[in-house]
Short mmCIF file of C-alpha atoms in Angstrom, two decimals:
data_model
loop_
_atom_site.label_atom_id
_atom_site.label_comp_id
_atom_site.label_asym_id
_atom_site.label_seq_id
_atom_site.Cartn_x
_atom_site.Cartn_y
_atom_site.Cartn_z
CA ILE A 843 88.33 66.54 55.47
CA ARG A 844 90.52 63.69 54.98
CA PRO A 845 91.99 63.92 51.28
CA ASP A 846 89.62 60.45 50.59
CA GLN A 847 86.68 62.35 50.28
CA PHE A 848 87.30 63.63 47.93
CA ALA A 849 87.66 60.90 45.82
CA ALA A 850 84.28 60.90 43.87
CA TRP A 851 85.81 64.48 42.08
CA LEU A 852 88.72 61.83 40.68
CA GLU A 853 86.39 60.63 38.75
CA ILE A 854 85.58 63.50 37.14
CA PRO A 855 87.07 62.74 33.99
CA GLY A 856 89.09 65.35 31.61
CA ILE A 857 90.87 67.19 34.29
CA GLU A 858 94.09 67.51 36.09
CA TRP A 859 94.73 67.54 40.03
CA HIS A 860 97.38 69.74 41.27
CA SER A 861 97.73 70.03 44.72
CA LEU A 862 98.75 73.04 46.58
CA GLN A 863 99.71 71.94 49.20
CA ALA A 864 102.78 72.62 50.65
CA ASP A 865 104.09 70.76 54.05
CA ARG A 866 106.08 67.71 51.93
CA ARG A 867 104.24 64.64 54.71
CA ALA A 868 101.53 65.33 52.69
CA ILE A 869 100.72 62.98 49.87
CA PRO A 870 98.33 63.72 47.69
CA PRO A 871 96.22 60.95 46.48
CA ALA A 872 96.71 58.96 43.05
CA GLY A 873 96.82 60.64 40.24
CA VAL A 874 97.15 63.61 41.54
CA ILE A 875 100.26 66.26 40.34
CA ASP A 876 102.34 67.52 43.71
CA HIS A 877 103.60 70.90 43.76
CA ALA A 878 104.45 70.94 47.52
CA GLY A 879 108.50 70.80 46.73
CA GLU A 880 108.52 73.81 43.64
CA LEU A 881 105.93 75.55 47.14
CA HIS A 882 108.54 77.72 49.15
CA ASN A 883 106.57 81.01 49.30
CA PHE A 884 103.61 82.46 48.63
CA LEU A 885 104.77 83.44 45.02
CA ASP A 886 105.55 80.13 43.89
CA THR A 887 101.80 79.51 45.27
CA VAL A 888 100.60 82.74 44.08
CA ASN A 889 102.10 81.82 39.70
CA LEU A 890 101.31 77.52 40.27
CA ILE A 891 97.37 79.02 40.73
CA ALA A 892 98.27 81.20 37.59
CA THR A 893 98.51 78.23 35.47
CA LEU A 894 94.91 76.48 37.05
CA ASP A 895 91.78 77.53 35.52
CA LEU A 896 90.30 76.49 39.56
CA VAL A 897 91.66 76.64 42.95
CA ILE A 898 88.77 74.73 45.51
CA SER A 899 90.25 74.31 49.08
CA ILE A 900 89.45 74.56 52.33
CA ASP A 901 89.31 78.45 54.35
CA SER A 902 93.49 78.47 53.99
CA ALA A 903 96.22 81.00 53.01
CA VAL A 904 95.32 79.22 49.83
CA VAL A 905 92.81 79.49 48.92
CA ASN A 906 92.52 83.44 50.33
CA LEU A 907 95.62 84.42 47.93
CA ALA A 908 94.23 82.35 45.06
CA ALA A 909 90.69 84.47 45.77
CA SER A 910 91.84 88.09 46.69
CA MET A 911 94.08 87.95 43.91
CA GLY A 912 90.58 87.58 41.44
CA PHE A 913 91.40 83.68 40.38
CA PRO A 914 89.01 81.64 40.17
CA THR A 915 88.01 79.93 43.32
CA TRP A 916 85.61 77.97 45.10
CA ALA A 917 85.46 78.28 49.44
CA LEU A 918 85.12 74.93 51.48
CA LEU A 919 83.36 76.87 54.76
CA GLU A 920 81.76 76.01 58.32
CA PRO A 921 79.05 76.77 58.86
CA VAL A 922 77.70 80.43 58.95
CA GLY A 923 78.96 81.95 62.46
CA ALA A 924 81.56 79.21 62.38
CA SER A 925 84.37 81.04 59.48
CA ASP A 926 85.38 83.96 59.22
CA PHE A 927 83.38 87.28 58.32
CA ARG A 928 85.42 87.35 54.95
CA TRP A 929 83.22 85.36 53.57
CA GLY A 930 79.85 86.51 54.58
CA MET A 931 76.80 85.62 56.02
CA GLY A 932 75.30 82.14 54.16
CA GLU A 933 75.64 83.31 50.68
CA ASP A 934 77.82 81.80 48.24
CA ARG A 935 79.84 85.01 47.30
CA THR A 936 81.32 87.46 48.40
CA PRO A 937 82.58 91.86 47.70
CA TRP A 938 85.39 90.48 50.18
CA PHE A 939 86.57 87.89 46.34
CA PRO A 940 83.90 88.57 44.19
CA SER A 941 85.98 85.68 41.91
CA ALA A 942 85.38 83.08 44.30
CA ARG A 943 81.90 80.79 45.77
CA MET A 944 81.39 78.94 48.41
CA PHE A 945 80.52 75.59 49.44
CA ARG A 946 79.55 75.60 53.27
CA GLN A 947 78.15 72.74 55.53
CA GLY A 948 74.76 72.77 57.18
CA ASN A 949 74.48 73.11 61.03
CA ASN A 950 75.74 69.69 61.68
CA LYS A 951 78.83 69.95 60.84
CA LYS A 952 78.62 67.34 57.98
CA TRP A 953 82.02 67.82 54.68
CA LYS A 954 79.91 64.54 52.56
CA PRO A 955 77.09 66.87 51.47
CA VAL A 956 78.85 69.90 50.52
CA ILE A 957 81.79 67.77 48.56
CA ARG A 958 78.54 66.18 46.82
CA ARG A 959 77.50 69.77 45.86
CA VAL A 960 81.34 70.84 44.74
CA ARG A 961 80.96 67.76 42.50
CA ASP A 962 77.91 68.16 41.79
CA ALA A 963 79.45 71.85 40.31
CA LEU A 964 82.54 71.03 39.03
CA ALA A 965 80.85 68.74 36.51
CA GLU A 966 79.18 71.56 35.03
CA TRP A 967 81.76 73.66 35.20
CA VAL A 968 83.98 71.47 33.57
CA LYS A 969 80.99 71.48 30.87
CA ASN A 970 80.64 73.80 30.72
CA LEU A 971 84.35 75.43 30.37
CA CYS A 972 84.67 72.64 27.77
CA ASP A 973 81.76 73.59 25.38
CA ARG A 974 83.47 77.48 25.79
CA ARG A 975 86.40 76.34 24.65
CA LEU A 976 84.64 74.20 21.37
CA THR A 977 83.01 75.91 20.80
CA MET A 978 86.43 79.03 20.53
CA ALA A 979 87.85 76.51 18.65
CA ILE A 980 84.92 75.95 16.08
CA PRO A 981 83.88 79.11 14.98
CA ASN A 982 80.15 79.55 14.13
CA ALA A 983 79.64 76.13 15.61
CA SER A 984 77.45 75.36 18.58
CA ALA A 985 78.37 73.93 21.13
CA THR A 986 76.14 70.31 20.62
CA GLN A 987 77.72 70.64 17.31
CA ALA A 988 81.24 71.10 19.39
CA HIS A 989 80.90 68.79 21.18
CA MET A 990 80.01 65.33 17.98
CA GLN A 991 82.78 66.70 16.17
CA GLN A 992 85.15 66.65 19.34
CA LYS A 993 83.97 63.35 20.89
CA GLN A 994 83.13 64.83 23.78
CA THR A 995 86.82 65.99 24.82
CA CYS A 996 87.77 69.59 25.69
CA PRO A 997 90.60 71.08 23.04
CA ASP A 998 93.64 72.02 23.64
CA THR A 999 94.13 71.20 27.34
CA SER A 1000 92.20 68.97 29.71
CA PRO A 1001 91.25 71.68 32.79
CA THR A 1002 93.63 72.33 35.70
CA ILE A 1003 92.44 72.05 39.46
#
């Protein structure tokens, strides 16, 4: 997937984006924090993953590492039959990686619909994360009341992905 295809995700407000790409030749899009110089081995990668709220990736070493360790992970996959057996047979969850959610290509093998579905799910996920944080930050307040009091922003820190 070309990095420019992720541009719609970067438009979702309030997210701090991180690149887990270890290849120093890969230049992440503007606004994405590049960690290539810090990632020398899988331990470095695990330590960085542990600081994030969510990992989103194609079927790669990073997505398998994050999911196998139980970190919230979204995997962008090829159609059933083209992706690895661990990702199941079409469901959006797998017993191999209970913390992972799958977003698959259709039989047409196009990434654009997958990118749109992830963007929509991500916007909802961020909203729900903010609601949970706001409700915790303001005891006895509903998420709606908390949003009004906090002017629609997440307390503490932005979600990190």
